[in-house]
XYZ file of C-alpha atoms in Angstrom:
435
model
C 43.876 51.402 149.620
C 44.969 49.230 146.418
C 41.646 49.628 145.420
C 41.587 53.573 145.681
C 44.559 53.614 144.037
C 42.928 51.675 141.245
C 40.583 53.676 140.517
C 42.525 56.541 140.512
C 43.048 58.001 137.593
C 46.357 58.384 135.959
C 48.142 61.606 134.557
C 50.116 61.759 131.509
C 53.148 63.139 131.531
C 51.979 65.126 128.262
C 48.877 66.621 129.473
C 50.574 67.544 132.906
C 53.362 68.875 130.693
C 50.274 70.919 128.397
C 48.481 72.097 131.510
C 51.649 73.599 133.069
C 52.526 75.789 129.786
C 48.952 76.757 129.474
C 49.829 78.411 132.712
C 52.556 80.005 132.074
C 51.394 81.291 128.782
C 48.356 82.775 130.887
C 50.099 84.163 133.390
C 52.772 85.881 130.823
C 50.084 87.263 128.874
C 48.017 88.845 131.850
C 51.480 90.700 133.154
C 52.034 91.943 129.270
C 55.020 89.994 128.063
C 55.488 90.545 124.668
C 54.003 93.997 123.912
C 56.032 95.827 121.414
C 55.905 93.618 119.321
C 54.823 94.603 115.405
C 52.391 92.878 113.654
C 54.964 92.368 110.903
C 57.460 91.143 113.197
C 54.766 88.311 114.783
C 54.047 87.082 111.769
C 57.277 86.629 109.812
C 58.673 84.930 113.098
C 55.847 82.392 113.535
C 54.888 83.082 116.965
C 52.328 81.427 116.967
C 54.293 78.541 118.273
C 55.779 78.418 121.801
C 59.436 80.984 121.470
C 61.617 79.925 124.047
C 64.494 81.924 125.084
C 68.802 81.478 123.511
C 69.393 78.732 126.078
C 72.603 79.748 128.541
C 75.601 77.873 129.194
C 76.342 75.931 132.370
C 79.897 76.615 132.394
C 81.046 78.880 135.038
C 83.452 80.797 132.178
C 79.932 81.181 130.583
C 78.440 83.269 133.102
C 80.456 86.390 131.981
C 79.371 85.637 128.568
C 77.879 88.373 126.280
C 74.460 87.228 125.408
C 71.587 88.505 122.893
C 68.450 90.081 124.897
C 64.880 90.441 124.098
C 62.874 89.174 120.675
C 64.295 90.289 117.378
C 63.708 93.730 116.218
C 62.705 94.675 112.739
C 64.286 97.173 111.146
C 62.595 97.716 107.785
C 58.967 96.882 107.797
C 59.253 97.898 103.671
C 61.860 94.793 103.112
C 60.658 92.286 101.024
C 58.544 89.570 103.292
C 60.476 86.861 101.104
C 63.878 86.939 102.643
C 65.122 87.782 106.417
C 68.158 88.466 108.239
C 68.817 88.612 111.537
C 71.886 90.787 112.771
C 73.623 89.950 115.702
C 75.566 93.178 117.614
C 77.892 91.647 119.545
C 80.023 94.839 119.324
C 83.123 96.382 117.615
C 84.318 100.035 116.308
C 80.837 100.063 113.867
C 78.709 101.388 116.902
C 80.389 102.864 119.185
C 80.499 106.594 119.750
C 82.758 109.462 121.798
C 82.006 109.038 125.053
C 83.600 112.337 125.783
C 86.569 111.878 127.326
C 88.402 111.175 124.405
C 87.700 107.439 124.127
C 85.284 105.587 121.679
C 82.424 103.003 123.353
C 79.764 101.774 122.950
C 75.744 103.120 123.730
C 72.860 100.024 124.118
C 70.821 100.846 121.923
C 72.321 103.162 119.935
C 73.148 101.170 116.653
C 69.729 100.051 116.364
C 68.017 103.698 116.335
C 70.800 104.203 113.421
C 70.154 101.256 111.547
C 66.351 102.063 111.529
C 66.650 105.422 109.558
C 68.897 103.964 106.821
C 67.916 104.373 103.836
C 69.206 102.264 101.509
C 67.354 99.285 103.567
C 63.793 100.743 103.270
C 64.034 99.340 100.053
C 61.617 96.819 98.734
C 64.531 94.419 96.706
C 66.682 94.495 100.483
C 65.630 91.706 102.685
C 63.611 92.313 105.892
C 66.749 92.910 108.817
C 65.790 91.517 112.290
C 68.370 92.896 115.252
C 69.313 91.516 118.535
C 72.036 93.665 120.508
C 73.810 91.277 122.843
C 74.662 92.182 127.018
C 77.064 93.219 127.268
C 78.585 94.382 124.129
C 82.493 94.064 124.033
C 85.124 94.771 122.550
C 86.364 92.344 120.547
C 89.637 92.257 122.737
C 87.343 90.559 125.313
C 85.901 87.857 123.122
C 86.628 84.236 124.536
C 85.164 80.865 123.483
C 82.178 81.193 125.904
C 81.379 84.204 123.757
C 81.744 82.337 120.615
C 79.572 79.728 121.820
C 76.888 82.542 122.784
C 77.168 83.800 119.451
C 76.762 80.217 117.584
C 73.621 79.237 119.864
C 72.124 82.152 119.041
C 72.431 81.325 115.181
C 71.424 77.873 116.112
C 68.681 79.209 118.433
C 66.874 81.285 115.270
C 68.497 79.190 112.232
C 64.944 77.495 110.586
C 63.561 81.231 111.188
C 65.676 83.329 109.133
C 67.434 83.005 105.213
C 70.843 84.349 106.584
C 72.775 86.054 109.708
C 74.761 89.009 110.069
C 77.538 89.112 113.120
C 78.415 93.215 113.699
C 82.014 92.242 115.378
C 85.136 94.199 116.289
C 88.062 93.547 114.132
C 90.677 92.408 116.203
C 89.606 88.944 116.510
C 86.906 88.832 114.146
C 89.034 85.735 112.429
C 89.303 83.917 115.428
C 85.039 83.931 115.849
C 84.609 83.673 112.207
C 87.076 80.147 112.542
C 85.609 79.060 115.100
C 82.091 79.265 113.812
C 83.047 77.708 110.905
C 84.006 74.522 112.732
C 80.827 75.134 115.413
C 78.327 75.309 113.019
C 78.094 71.849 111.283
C 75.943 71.036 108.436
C 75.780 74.697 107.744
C 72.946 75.345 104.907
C 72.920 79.624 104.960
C 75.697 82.228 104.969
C 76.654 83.662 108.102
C 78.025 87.070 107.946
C 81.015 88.669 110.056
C 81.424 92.490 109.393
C 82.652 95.730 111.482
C 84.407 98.373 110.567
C 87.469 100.647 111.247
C 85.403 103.701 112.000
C 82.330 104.310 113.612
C 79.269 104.247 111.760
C 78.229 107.813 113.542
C 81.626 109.547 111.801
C 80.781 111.779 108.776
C 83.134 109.802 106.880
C 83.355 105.672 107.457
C 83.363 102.148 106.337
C 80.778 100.669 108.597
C 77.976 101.868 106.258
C 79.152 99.864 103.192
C 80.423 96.900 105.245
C 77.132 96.707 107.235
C 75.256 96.565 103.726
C 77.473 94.271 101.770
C 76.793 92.129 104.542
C 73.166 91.968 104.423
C 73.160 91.514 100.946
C 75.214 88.781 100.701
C 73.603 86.982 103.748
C 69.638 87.760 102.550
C 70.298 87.194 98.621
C 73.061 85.047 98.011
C 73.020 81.133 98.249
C 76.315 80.459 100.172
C 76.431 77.742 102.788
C 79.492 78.898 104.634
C 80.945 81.363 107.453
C 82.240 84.555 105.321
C 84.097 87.416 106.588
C 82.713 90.709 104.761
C 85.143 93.598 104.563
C 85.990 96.768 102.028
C 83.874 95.518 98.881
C 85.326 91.755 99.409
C 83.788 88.322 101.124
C 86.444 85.939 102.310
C 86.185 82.561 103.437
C 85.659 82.858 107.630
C 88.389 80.352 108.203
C 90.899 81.631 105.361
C 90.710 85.495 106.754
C 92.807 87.332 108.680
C 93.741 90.972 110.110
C 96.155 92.169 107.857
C 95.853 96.205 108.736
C 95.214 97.879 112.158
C 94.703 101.222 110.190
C 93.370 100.629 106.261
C 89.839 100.466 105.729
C 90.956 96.927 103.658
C 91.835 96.106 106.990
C 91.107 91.992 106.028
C 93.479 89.354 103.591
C 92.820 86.038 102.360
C 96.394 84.996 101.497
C 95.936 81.344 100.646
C 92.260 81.377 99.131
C 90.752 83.684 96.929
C 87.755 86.032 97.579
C 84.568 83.996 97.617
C 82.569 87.662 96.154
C 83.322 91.066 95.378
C 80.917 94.120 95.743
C 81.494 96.223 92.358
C 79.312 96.729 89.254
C 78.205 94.423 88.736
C 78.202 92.209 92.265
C 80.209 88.857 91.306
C 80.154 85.505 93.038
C 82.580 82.987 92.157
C 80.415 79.925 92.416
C 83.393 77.732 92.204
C 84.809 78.582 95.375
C 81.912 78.261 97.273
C 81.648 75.341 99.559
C 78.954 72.800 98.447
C 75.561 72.826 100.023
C 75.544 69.765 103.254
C 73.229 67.079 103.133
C 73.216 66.154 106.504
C 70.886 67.443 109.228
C 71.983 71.574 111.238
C 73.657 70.880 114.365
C 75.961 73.055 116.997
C 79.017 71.462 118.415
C 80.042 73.881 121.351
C 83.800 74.484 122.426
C 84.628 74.395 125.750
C 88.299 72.895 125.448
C 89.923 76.057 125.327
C 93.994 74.285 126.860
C 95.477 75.452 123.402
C 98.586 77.093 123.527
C 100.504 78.813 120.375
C 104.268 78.911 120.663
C 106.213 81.153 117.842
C 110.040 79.580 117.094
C 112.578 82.305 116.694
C 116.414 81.265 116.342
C 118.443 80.419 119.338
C 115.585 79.837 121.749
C 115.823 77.919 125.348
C 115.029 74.283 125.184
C 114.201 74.964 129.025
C 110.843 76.940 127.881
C 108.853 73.553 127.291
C 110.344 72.235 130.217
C 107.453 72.984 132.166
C 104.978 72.071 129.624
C 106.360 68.376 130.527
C 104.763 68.413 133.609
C 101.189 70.128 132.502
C 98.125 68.177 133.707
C 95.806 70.933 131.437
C 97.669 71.341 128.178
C 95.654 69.603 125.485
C 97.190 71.166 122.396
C 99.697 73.296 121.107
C 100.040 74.924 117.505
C 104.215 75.459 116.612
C 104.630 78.357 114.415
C 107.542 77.494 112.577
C 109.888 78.680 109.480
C 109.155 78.930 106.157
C 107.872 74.745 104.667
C 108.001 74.023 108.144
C 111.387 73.864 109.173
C 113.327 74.531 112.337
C 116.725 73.586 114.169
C 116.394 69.739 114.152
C 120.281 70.084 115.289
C 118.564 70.824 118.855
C 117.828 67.083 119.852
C 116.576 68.022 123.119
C 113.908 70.735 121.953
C 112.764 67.517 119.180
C 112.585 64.959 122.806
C 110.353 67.680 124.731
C 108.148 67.583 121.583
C 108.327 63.808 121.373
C 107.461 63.407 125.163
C 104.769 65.732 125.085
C 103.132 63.958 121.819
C 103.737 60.702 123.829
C 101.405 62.104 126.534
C 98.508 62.961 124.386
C 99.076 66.433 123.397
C 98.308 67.528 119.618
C 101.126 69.445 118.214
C 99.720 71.173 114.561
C 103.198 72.782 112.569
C 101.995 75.943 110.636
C 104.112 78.467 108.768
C 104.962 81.555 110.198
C 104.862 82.861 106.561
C 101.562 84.856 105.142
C 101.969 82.757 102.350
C 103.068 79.276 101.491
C 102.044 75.722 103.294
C 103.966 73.684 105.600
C 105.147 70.487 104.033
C 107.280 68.715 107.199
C 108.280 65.908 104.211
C 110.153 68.571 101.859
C 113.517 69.148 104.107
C 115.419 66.841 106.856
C 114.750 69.463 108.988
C 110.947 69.418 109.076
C 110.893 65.588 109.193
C 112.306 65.445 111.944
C 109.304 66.905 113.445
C 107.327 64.418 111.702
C 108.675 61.470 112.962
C 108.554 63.033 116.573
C 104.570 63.135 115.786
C 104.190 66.979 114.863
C 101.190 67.243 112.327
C 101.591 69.441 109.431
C 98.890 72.238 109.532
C 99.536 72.912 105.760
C 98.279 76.590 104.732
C 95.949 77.130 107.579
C 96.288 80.073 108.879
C 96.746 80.060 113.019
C 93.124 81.417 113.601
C 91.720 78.537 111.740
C 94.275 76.364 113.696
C 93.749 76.896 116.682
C 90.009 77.520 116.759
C 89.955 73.785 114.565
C 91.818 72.449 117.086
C 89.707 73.218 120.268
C 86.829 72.520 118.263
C 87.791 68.601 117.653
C 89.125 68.330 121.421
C 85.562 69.568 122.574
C 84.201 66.384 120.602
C 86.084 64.254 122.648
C 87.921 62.939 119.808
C 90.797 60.518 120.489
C 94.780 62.453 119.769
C 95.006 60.029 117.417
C 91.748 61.059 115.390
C 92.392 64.411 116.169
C 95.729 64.718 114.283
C 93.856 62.864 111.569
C 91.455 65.538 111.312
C 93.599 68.602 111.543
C 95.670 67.265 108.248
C 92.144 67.040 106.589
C 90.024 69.833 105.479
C 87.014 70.341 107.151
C 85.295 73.481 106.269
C 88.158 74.424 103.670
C 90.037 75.793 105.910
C 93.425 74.174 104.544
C 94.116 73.113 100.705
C 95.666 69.563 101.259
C 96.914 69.195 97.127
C 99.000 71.369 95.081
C 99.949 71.477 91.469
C 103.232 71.327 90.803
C 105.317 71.524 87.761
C 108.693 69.803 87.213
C 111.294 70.359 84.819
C 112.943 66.646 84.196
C 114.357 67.065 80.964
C 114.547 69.572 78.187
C 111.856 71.347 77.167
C 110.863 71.910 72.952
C 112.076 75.478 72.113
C 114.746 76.101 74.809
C 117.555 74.544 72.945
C 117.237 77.560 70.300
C 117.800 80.399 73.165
């Protein structure tokens, strides 16, 4: 027997591994998988080499998850073959339609029959557009991490194949995606592109049209290495946006940061805001802590409301909305022990302003350092999108409470703007003497 089994010869793993997806890829190609596809289509994606499918999430939140189906789908053959996009529908107002019973929704597959017959993209200076319509497409009411995690694997998934991404997303909590992939994405070298619109891109009269190519231009011809937001003629930082309008078509602000781009005559791009290029290697970081909560002071509250916070076995962080610099009643010495207790225990507790504009500085009255002794982490100007999005993200990297209130006082993506200029009158100033 020893001798049999000497002579025997051995397997590799590799060529067992070979044989197997010679197999498959034999058996796919006698059933037909893969017809459809343009010649155009096969050749700018390289598929020549082995395409595997977005990879899905284990998570049992993650099997309700909207995912992207089928291959890519080109949209304008007569693009230029030097740059590609690929837009991800993941839903929104932009393509939905009347259903006829006096409610908007939206139709598989209608947005990319529209998108086909535009014109302005069967231009030879716009970029070649690949699209992928996700399953189901939601609302953006129903996003949830799992979604955002879909969303960022997908751009992951297709990242060394295309120059730039497009995300068609509803508005309500377009911030919260475009925050969160900020943080997701790490080492990001392209510009990813949220857009959507406040009307349907089927109404005679809309913003989806514009917003849908603003988008594509920025993310097939402009060198940015960041999440944007794209909305009304303006890109904004991902993590600096927010909804500012549930009506105007400017429906998006960027208190605290400046536009990165505006669409006008000509188009302008204000290099100095843009994030530098990364040198360190693409990589996804997924969230799946999602025991965040967000808790809005107003004056005269119940100390009894964090009561049973004290006793949570889930809560992992909490973001404190509070006046103005950062201030609230420090008089209330049992509402400053809950927070003490619950920092004690391990929770991260970020302090942002309530305010649209402004930072939180706990240092600048009694009342805010107060907090800060307690261990309450100024969150500076970041909005609460980008704070709670930053904050899951760093507690799905298993970082330590102690690194992670390191990290949420540092900026990461931009996201926050830890120095300000100040000017101080001390004594005097030449010429006021004469007034």
């Amino acid at each position: 027997k020893a001798a049999k089994a000497a002579a025997k010869p051995r397997v590799r793993k590799t060529d067992a591994k070979a044989k197997v997806m010679a197999k498959a890829k034999a058996k796919s190609k006698a059933k037909g998988e893969g017809r459809g596809l343009s010649e155009g289509l096969l050749g700018a994606l390289n598929t020549d080499k082995p395409i595997r499918p977005v990879s899905r999430m284990c998570s049992k939140e993650a099997d309700t998850a909207s995912r992207p189906t089928g291959m890519p789908e080109l949209l304008n053959p007569e693009g230029s073959k030097s740059r590609k996009v690929l837009i991800l529908y993941t839903g929104g107002t932009l393509g939905m339609q009347a259903l006829g019973n006096g409610t908007l929704g939206p139709i598989p597959g209608a947005l990319g029959k529209s998108l086909r017959v535009l014109d302005e993209l069967k231009q030879s200076r716009m970029p070649r557009c690949y699209f992928m319509e996700f399953d189901p497409i939601l609302d953006s009411a129903d996003m949830s991490p799992a979604d955002w995690t879909s969303i960022a694997r997908a751009v992951h998934h297709w990242y060394f194949e295309f120059d730039g991404f497009v995300i068609l997303h509803g508005t309500d909590t377009m911030a919260y995606t475009a925050s969160a992939l900020s943080f997701m994405l790490e080492q990001l070298a392209k510009p990813v592109i949220l857009t959507g619109a406040q009307l349907p891109i089927f109404e005679p009269i809309s913003d989806a049209r514009q917003n849908f190519l603003g988008a594509v231009v920025f993310a097939g011809l402009a060198d940015i290495s960041e999440v944007c937001l794209f909305f009304n003629g303006q890109l904004f930082r991902g993590n600096r946006a927010v909804k500012a309008s549930a009506s105007a078509l400017s429906a998006f602000a960027s208190a605290s940061y400046p536009p990165l781009a505006e669409l006008g005559c000509p188009i302008q791009i204000f290099r100095r805001r843009l994030r530098e290029p990364p040198h360190g290697r693409f990589r996804l970081q997924e969230i799946h802590v999602t025991d965040v909560l967000v808790v809005w002071v107003i004056p005269g509250f119940s100390d009894d409301f964090f009561q049973p916070l004290l006793n949570s076995k889930t809560l992992k962080g909490m973001v404190l909305l509070l006046y103005g610099c950062g201030n609230a009643p420090a008089r209330k010495a049992k509402f400053l022990g809950h927070l003490k207790r619950l920092v004690d225990s391990g929770i991260v507790i970020v302090a942002c302003s309530q305010c649209t504009h402004g930072t939180v500085i706990l240092e600048k009255y009694a009342v805010g350092k107060a907090f800060e002794d307690v261990g309450v982490v100024g969150g500076h100007d970041m909005t609460t999108e980008a704070a709670v999005t930053k904050l899951a993200y760093l507690l799905s990297k298993g970082l330590s409470p102690v690194e992670v209130r390191k990290s949420m006082s540092e900026s990461l993506r931009g996201e926050l703007t830890t120095e300000a200029s100040c000017f101080t009158i001390s004594e005097p100033v030449s010429g006021l003497s004469s007034l």
